[in-house]
PDB file of C-alpha atoms in Angstrom:
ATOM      1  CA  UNK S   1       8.201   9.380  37.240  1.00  0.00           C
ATOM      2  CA  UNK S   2       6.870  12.504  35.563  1.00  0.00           C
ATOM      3  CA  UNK S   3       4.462  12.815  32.862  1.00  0.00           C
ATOM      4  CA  UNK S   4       4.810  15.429  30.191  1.00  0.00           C
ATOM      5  CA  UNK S   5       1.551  17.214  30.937  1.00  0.00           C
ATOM      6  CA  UNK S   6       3.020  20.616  31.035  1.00  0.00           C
ATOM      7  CA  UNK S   7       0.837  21.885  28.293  1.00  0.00           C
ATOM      8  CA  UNK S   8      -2.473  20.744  27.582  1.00  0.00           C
ATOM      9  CA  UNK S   9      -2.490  20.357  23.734  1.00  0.00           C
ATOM     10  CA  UNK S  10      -0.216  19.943  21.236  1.00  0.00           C
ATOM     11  CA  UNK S  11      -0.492  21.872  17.925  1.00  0.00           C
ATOM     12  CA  UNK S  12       1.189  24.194  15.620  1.00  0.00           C
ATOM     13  CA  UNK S  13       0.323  25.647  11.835  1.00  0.00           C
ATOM     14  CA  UNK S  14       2.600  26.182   8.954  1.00  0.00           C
ATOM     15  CA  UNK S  15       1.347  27.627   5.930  1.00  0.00           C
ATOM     16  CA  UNK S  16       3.100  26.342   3.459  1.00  0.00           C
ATOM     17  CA  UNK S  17       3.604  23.123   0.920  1.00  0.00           C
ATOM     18  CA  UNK S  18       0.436  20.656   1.139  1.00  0.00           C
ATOM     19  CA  UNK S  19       0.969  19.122  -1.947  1.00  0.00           C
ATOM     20  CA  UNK S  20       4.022  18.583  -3.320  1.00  0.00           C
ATOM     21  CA  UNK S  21       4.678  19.680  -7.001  1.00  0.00           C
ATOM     22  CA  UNK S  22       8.667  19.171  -7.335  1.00  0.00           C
ATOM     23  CA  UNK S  23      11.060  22.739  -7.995  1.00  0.00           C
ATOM     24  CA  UNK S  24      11.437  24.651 -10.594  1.00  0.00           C
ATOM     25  CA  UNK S  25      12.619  27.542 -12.228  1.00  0.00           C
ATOM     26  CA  UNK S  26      10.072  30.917 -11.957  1.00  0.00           C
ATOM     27  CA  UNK S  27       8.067  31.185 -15.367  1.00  0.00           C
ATOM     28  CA  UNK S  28       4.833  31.821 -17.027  1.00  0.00           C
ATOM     29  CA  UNK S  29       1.634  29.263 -15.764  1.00  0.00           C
ATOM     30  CA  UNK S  30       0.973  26.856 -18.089  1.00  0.00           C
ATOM     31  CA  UNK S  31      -1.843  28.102 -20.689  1.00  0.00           C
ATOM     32  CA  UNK S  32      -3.725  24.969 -20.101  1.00  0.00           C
ATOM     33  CA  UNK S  33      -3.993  25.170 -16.384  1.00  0.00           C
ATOM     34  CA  UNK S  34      -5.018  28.542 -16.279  1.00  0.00           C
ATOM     35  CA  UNK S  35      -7.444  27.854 -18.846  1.00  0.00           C
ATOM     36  CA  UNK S  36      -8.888  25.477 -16.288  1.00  0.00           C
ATOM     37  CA  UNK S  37      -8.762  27.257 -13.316  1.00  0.00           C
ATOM     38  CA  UNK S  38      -9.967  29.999 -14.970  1.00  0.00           C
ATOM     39  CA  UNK S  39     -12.938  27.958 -16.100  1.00  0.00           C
ATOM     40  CA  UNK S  40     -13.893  27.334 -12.920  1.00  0.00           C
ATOM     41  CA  UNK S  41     -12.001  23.472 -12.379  1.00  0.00           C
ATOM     42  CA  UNK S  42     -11.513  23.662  -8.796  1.00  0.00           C
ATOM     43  CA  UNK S  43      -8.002  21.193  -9.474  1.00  0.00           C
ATOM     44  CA  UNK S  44      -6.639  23.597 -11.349  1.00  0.00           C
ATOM     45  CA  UNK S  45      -7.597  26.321  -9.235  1.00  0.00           C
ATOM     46  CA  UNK S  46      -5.920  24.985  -6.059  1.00  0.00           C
ATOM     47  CA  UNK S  47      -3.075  24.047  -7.991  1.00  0.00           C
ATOM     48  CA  UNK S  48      -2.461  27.355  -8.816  1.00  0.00           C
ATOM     49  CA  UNK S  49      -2.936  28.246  -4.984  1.00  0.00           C
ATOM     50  CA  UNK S  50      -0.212  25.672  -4.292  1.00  0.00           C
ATOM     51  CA  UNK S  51       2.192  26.962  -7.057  1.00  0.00           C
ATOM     52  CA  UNK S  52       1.746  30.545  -5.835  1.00  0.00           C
ATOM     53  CA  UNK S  53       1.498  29.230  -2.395  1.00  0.00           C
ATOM     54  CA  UNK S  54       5.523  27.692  -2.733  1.00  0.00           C
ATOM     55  CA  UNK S  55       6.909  29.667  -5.177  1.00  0.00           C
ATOM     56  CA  UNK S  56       6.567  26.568  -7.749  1.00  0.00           C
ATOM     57  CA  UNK S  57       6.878  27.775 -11.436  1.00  0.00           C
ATOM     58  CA  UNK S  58       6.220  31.381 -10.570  1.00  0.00           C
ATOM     59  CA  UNK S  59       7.110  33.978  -8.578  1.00  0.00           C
ATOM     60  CA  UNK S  60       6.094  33.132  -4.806  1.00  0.00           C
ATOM     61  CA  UNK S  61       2.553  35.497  -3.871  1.00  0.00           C
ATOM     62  CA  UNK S  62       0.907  34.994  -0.932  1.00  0.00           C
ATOM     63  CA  UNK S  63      -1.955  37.136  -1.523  1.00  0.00           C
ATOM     64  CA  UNK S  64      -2.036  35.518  -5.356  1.00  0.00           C
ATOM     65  CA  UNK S  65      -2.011  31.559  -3.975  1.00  0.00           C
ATOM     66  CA  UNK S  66      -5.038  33.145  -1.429  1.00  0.00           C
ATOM     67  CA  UNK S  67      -7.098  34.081  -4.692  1.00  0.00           C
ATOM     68  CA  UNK S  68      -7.072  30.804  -6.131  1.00  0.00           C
ATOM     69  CA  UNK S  69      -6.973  28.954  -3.052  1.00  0.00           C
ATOM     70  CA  UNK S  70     -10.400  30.653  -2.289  1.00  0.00           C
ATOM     71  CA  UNK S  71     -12.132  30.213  -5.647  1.00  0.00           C
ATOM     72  CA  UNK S  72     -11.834  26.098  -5.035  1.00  0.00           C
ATOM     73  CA  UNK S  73     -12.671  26.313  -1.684  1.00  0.00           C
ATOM     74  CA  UNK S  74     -15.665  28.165  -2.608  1.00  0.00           C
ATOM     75  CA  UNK S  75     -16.507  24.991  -4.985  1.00  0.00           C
ATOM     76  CA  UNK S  76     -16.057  22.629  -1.995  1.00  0.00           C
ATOM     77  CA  UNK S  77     -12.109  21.818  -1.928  1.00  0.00           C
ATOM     78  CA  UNK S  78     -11.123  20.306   1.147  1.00  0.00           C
ATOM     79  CA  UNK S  79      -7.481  20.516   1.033  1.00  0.00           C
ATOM     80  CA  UNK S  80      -8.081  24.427  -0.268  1.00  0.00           C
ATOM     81  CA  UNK S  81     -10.391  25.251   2.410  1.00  0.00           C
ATOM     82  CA  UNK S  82      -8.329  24.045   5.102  1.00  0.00           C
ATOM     83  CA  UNK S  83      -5.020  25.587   2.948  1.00  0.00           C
ATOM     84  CA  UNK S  84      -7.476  29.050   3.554  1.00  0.00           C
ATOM     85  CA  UNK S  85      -7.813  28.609   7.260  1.00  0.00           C
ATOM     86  CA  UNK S  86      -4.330  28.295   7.740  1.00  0.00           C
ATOM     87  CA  UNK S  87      -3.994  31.108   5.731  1.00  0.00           C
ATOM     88  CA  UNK S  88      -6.516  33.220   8.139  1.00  0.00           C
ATOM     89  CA  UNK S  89      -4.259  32.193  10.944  1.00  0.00           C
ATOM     90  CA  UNK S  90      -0.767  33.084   9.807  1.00  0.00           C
ATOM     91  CA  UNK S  91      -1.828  36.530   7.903  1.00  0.00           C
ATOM     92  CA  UNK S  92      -0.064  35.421   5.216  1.00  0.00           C
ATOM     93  CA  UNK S  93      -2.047  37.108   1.806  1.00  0.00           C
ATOM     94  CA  UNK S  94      -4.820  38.043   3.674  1.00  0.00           C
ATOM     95  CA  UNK S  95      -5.785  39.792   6.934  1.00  0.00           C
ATOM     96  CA  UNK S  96      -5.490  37.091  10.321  1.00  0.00           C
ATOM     97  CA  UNK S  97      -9.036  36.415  11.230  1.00  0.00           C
ATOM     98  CA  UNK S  98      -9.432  33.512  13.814  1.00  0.00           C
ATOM     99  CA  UNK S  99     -13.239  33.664  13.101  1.00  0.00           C
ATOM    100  CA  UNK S 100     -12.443  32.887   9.113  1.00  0.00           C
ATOM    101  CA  UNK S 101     -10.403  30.152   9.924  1.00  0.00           C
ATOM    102  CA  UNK S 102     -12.586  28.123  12.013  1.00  0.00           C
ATOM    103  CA  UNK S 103     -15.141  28.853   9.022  1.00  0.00           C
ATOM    104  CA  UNK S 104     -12.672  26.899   6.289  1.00  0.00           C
ATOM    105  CA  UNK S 105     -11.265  25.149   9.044  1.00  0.00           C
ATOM    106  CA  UNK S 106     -15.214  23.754   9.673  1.00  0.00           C
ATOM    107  CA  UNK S 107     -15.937  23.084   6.058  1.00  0.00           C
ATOM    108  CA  UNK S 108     -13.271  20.929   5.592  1.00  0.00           C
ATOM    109  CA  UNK S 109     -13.808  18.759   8.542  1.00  0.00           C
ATOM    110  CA  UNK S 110     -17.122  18.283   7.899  1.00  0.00           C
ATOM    111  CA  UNK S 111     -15.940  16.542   4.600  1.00  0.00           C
ATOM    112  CA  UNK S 112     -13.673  14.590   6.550  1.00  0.00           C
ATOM    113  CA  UNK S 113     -10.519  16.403   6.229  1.00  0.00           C
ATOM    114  CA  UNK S 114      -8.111  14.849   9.259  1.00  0.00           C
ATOM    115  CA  UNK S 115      -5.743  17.882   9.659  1.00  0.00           C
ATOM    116  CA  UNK S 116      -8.505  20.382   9.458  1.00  0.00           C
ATOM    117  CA  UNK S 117     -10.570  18.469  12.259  1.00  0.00           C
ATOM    118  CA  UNK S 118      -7.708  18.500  14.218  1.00  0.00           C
ATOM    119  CA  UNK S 119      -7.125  22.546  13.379  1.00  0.00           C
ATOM    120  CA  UNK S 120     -10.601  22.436  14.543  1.00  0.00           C
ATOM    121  CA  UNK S 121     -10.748  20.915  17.626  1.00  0.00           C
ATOM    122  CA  UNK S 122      -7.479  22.876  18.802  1.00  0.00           C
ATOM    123  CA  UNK S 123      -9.216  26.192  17.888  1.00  0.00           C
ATOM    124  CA  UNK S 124     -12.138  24.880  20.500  1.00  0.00           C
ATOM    125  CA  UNK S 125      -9.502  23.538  23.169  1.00  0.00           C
ATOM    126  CA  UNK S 126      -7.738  27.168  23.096  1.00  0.00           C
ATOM    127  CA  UNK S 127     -11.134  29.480  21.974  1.00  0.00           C
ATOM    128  CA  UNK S 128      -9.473  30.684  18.442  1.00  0.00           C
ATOM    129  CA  UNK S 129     -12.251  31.718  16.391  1.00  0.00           C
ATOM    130  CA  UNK S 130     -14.716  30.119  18.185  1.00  0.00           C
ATOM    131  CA  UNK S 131     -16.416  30.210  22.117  1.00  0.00           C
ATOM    132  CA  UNK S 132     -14.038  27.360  23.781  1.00  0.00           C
ATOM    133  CA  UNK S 133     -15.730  24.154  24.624  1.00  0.00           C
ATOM    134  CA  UNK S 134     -13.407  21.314  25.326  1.00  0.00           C
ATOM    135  CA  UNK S 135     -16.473  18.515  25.003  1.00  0.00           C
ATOM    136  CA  UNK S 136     -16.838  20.148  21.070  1.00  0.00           C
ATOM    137  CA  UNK S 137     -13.021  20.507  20.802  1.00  0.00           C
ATOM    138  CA  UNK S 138     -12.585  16.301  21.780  1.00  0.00           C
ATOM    139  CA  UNK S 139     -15.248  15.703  19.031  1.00  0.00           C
ATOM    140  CA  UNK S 140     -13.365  17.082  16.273  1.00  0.00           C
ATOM    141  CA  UNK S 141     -10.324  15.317  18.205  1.00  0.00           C
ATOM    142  CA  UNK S 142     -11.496  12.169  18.001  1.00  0.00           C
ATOM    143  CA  UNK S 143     -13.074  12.040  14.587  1.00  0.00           C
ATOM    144  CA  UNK S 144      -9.368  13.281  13.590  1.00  0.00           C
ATOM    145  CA  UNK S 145      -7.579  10.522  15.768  1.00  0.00           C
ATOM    146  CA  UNK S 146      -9.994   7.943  14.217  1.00  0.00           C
ATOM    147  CA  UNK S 147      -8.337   8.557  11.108  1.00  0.00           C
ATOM    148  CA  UNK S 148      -5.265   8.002  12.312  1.00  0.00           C
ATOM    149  CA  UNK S 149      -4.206  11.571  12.705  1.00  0.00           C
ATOM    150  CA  UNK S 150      -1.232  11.324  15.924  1.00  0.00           C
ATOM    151  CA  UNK S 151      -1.592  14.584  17.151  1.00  0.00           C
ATOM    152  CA  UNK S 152      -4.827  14.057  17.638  1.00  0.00           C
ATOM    153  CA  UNK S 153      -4.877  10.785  18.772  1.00  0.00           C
ATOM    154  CA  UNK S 154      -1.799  12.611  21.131  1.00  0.00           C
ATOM    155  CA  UNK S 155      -4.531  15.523  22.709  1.00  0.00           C
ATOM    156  CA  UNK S 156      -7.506  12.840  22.810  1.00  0.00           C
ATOM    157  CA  UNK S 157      -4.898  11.119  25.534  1.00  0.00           C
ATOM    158  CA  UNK S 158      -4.557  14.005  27.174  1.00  0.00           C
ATOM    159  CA  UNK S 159      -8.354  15.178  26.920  1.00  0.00           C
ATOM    160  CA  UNK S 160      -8.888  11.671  29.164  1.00  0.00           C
ATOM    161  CA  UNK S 161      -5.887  12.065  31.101  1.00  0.00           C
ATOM    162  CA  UNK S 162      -6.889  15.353  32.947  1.00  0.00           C
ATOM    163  CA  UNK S 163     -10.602  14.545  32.350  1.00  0.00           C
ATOM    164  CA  UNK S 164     -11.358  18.052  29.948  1.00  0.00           C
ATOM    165  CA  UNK S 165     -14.377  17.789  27.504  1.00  0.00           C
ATOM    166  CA  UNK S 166     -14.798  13.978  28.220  1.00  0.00           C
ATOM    167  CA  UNK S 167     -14.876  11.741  31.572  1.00  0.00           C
ATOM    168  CA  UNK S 168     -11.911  11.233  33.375  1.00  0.00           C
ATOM    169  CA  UNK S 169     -10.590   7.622  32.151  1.00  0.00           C
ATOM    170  CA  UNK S 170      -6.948   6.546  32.407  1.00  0.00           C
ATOM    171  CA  UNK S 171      -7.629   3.254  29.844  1.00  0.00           C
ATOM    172  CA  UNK S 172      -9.051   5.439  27.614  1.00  0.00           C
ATOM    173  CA  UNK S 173      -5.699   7.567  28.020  1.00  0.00           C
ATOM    174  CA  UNK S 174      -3.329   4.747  27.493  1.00  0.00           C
ATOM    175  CA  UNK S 175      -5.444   3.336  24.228  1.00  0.00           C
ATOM    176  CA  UNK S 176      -4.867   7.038  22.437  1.00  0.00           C
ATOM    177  CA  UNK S 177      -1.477   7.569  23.320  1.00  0.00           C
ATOM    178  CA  UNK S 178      -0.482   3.980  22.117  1.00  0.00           C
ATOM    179  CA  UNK S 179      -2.025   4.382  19.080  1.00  0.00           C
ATOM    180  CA  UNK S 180       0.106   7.733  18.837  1.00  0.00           C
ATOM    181  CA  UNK S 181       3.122   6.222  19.885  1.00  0.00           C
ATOM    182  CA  UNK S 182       3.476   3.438  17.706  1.00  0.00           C
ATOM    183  CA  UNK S 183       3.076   6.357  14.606  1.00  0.00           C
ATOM    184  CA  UNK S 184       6.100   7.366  16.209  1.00  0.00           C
ATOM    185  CA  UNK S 185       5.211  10.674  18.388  1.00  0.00           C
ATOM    186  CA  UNK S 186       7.465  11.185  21.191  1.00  0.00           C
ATOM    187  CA  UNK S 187       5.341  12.542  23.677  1.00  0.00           C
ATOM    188  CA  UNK S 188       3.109   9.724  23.431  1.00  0.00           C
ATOM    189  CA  UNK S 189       5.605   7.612  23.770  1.00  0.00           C
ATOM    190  CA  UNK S 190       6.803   9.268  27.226  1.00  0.00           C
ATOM    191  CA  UNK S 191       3.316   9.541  28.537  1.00  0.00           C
ATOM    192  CA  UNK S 192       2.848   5.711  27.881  1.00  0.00           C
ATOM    193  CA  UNK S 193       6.088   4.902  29.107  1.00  0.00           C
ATOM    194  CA  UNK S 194       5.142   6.800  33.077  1.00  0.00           C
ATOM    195  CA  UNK S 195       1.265   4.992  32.251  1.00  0.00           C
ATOM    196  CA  UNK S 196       3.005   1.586  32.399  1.00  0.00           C
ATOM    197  CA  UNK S 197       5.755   2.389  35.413  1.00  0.00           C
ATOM    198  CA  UNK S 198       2.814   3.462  37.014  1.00  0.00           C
ATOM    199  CA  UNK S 199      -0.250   1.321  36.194  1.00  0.00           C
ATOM    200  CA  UNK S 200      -2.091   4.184  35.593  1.00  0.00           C
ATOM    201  CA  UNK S 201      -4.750   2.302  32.576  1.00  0.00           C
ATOM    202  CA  UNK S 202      -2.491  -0.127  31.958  1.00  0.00           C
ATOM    203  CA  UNK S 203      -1.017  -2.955  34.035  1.00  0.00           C
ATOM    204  CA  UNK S 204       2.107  -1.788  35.834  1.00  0.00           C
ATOM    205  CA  UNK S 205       5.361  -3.165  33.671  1.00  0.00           C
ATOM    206  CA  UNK S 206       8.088  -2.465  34.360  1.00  0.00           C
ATOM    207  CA  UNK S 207      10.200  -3.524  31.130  1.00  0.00           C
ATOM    208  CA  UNK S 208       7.315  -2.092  29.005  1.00  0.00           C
ATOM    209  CA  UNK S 209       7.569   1.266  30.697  1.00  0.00           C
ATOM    210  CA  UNK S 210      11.638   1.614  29.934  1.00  0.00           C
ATOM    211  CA  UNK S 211      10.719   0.308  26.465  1.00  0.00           C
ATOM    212  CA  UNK S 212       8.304   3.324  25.455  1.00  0.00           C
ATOM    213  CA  UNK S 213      10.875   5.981  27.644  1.00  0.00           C
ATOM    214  CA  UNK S 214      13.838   4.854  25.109  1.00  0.00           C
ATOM    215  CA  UNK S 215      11.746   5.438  22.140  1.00  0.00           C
ATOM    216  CA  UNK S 216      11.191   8.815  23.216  1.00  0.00           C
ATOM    217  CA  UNK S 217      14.354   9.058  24.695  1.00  0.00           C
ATOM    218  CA  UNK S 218      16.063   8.421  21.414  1.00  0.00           C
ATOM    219  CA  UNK S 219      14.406  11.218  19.576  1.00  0.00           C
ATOM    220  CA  UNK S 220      15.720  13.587  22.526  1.00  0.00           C
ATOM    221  CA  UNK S 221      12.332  13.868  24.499  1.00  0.00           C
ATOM    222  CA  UNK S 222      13.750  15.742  27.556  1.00  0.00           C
ATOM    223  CA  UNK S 223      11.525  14.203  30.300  1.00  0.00           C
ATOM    224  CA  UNK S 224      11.589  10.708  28.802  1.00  0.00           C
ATOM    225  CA  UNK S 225      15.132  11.056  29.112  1.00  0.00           C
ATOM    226  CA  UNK S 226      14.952  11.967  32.766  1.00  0.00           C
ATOM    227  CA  UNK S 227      12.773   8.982  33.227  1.00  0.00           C
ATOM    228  CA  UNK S 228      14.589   6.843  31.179  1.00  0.00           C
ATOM    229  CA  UNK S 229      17.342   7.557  33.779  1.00  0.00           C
ATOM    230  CA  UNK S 230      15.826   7.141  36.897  1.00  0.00           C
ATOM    231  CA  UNK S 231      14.609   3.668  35.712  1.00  0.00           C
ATOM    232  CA  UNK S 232      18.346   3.041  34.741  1.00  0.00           C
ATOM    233  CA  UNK S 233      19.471   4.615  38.352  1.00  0.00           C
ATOM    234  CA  UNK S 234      17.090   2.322  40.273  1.00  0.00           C
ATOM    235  CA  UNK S 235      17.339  -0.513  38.405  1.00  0.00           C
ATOM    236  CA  UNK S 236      13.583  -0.943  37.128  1.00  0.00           C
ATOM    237  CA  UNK S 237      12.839  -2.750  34.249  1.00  0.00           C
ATOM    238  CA  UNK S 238      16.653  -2.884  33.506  1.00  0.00           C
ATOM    239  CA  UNK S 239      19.737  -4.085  35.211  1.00  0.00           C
ATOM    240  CA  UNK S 240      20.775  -0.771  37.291  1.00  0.00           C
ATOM    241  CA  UNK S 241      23.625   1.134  35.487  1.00  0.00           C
ATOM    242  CA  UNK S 242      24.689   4.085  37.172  1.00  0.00           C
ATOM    243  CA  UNK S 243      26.641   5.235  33.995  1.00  0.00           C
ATOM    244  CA  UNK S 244      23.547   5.019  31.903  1.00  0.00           C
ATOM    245  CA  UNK S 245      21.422   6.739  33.761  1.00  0.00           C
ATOM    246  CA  UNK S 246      24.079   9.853  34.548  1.00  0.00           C
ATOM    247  CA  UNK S 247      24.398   9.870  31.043  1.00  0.00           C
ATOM    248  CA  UNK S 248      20.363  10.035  30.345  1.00  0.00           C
ATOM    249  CA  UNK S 249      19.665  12.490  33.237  1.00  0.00           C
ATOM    250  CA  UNK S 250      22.357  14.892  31.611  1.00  0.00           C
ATOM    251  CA  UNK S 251      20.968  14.809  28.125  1.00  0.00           C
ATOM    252  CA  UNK S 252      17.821  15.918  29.803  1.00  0.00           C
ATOM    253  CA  UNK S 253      19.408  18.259  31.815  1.00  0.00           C
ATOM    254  CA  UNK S 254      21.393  19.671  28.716  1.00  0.00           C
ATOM    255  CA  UNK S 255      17.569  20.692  27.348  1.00  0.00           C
ATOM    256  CA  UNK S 256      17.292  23.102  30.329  1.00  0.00           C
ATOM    257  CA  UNK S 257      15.124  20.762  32.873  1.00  0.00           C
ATOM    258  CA  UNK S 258      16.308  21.860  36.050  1.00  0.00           C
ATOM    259  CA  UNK S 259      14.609  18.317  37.857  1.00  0.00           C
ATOM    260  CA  UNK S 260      17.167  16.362  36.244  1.00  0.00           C
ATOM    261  CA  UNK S 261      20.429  18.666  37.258  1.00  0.00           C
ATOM    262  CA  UNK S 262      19.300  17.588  40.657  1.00  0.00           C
ATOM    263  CA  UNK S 263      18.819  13.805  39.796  1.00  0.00           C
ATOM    264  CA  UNK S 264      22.889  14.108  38.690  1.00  0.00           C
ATOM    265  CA  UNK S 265      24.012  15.629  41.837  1.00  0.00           C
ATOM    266  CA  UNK S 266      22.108  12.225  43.698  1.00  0.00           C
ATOM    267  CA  UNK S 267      24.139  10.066  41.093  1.00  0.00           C
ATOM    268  CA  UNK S 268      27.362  11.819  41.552  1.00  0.00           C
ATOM    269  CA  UNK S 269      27.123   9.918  45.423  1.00  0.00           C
ATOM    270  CA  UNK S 270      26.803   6.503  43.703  1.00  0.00           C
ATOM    271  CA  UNK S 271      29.708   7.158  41.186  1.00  0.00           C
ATOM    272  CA  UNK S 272      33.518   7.147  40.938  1.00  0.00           C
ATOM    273  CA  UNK S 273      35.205   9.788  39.315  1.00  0.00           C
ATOM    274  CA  UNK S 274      35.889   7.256  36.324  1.00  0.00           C
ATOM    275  CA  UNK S 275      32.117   6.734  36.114  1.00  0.00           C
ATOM    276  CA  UNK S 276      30.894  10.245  36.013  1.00  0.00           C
ATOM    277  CA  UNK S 277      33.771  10.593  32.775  1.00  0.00           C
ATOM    278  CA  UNK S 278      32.628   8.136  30.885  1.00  0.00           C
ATOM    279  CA  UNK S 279      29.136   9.533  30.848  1.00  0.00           C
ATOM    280  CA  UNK S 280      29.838  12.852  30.398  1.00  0.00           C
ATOM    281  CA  UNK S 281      31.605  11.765  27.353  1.00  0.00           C
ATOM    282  CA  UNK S 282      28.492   9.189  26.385  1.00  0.00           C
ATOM    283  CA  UNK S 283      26.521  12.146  26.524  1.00  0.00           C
ATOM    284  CA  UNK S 284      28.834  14.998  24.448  1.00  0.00           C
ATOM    285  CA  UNK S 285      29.288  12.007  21.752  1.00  0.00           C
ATOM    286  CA  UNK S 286      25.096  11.046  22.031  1.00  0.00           C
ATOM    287  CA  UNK S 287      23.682  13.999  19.228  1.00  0.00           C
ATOM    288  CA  UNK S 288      26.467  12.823  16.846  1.00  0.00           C
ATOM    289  CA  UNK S 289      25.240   8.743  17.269  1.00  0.00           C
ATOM    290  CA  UNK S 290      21.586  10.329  16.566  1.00  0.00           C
ATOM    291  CA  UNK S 291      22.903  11.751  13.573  1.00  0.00           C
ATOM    292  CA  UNK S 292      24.596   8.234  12.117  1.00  0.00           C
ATOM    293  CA  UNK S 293      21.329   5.850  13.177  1.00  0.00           C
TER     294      UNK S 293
END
């Protein structure tokens, strides 16, 4: 069993589309709008961040979406303040400046913006923009994964897990990454998979832990996959299957994890020559059955 701790935190930042406005053709703003945002309604200014922002309606300008993006921040916009962090981070229509994002960053998650807590508490886990303090960075975490944020819910496991900003507790660890993994997130899903084989918070389970490794499995989670193999290699919470679990293993090893090319060479002992075919060719044909599910 391995767990996929190989990274402390989980996060990433696009700056793009928040909220969706369709496609279109590039053109003059509407006279209304601009009225509006010129006015000083803090809508209509953000909207105009987001059509600049995409390229929705006008010509796409970074440094023009920034403008308008800034004037309804200013006014107390969540979604453009946090729109303006991201901004800050990517250098896209304005100069990077980790210290200015954490500053939008904050005054959206103070009004209870879940993505921009999250932004938050990642910026304190890594020390982007802010001094790091992992105890501050599982605040924002948590008031993010209270919302139902999975990422955050995801890093709160993880916070417990390794015992960073927050008392070591492996319950608490298998509550947040359930929560995550039944929103779908793969990595949840592996970690609670190896909690359960394990009984690491959880009451060992057998069944339950090769339930949680498919569902990561499936959405080509590389060490789920390797786990999902040695379960199926050993016969644990499923009836052993030597073809199955060659065929896992090599998915996993097909994503570069060198663990699992030497899992293979184990199974190869176990396996006639007919066997070892007919997973290679389960595996070659697996990405294409993704595909059609």
């Amino acid at each position: 069993m391995r767990v996929s701790l190989r990274s402390l935190l989980v996060g990433c930042i696009a700056f793009g589309l928040v909220l969706g406005v369709g496609s279109g053709a590039w053109g003059q703003v509407d006279p209304e709008l601009l009225r509006d945002a010129e006015s000083g309604n803090a809508e209509a200014q953000n909207l105009l961040g987001v059509m600049y922002d995409t390229g929705e309606g006008v010509a796409e300008d970074d440094a023009e979406a920034v403008k308008w993006y800034r004037k309804a921040a200013e006014q107390g916009h969540e979604d453009a303040q946090f729109i303006l962090g991201v901004a800050y981070v990517t250098g896209e229509g304005v100069a990077e400046n980790d210290a200015e994002a954490a500053k939008w960053f904050r005054k959206a998650a103070e009004q209870g913006h879940a993505e921009a807590q999250y932004t938050l508490g990642l910026a304190y886990a890594l020390g982007k923009g802010v001094a790091e303090n992992d105890a501050e960075g599982v605040e924002w975490f948590r008031k993010s994964a209270e919302q139902g944020h999975a990422t955050s819910q995801f890093n709160l496991g993880l916070a417990y897990a390794d015992g960073r900003g927050v008392s070591e507790n492996d319950v608490e660890a298998a509550k947040w990454w359930r929560k995550a993994a039944e929103q779908g997130l793969a990595g949840a899903q592996s970690n609670l998979g190896a909690m359960y084989e394990t009984g690491q918070g959880v009451a060992e389970d057998d069944v339950e832990a090769v339930k949680w490794y498919r569902k990561a499995a499936e959405q080509g989670h590389a060490t789920a996959q390797y786990n999902l193999g040695v379960m199926h290699a050993n016969g644990r919470g499923v009836v052993q299957n030597y073809v199955l679990a060659y065929m896992w293993i090599n998915l996993s090893r097909m994503q570069g994890d060198e663990d699992a090319r030497k899992g293979m060479e184990m199974l190869v002992d176990r396996m006639t020559k007919e066997q070892i075919a007919e997973a290679q060719k389960m595996a070659r044909e697996w990405p294409a059955h993704r595909a059609n599910e």
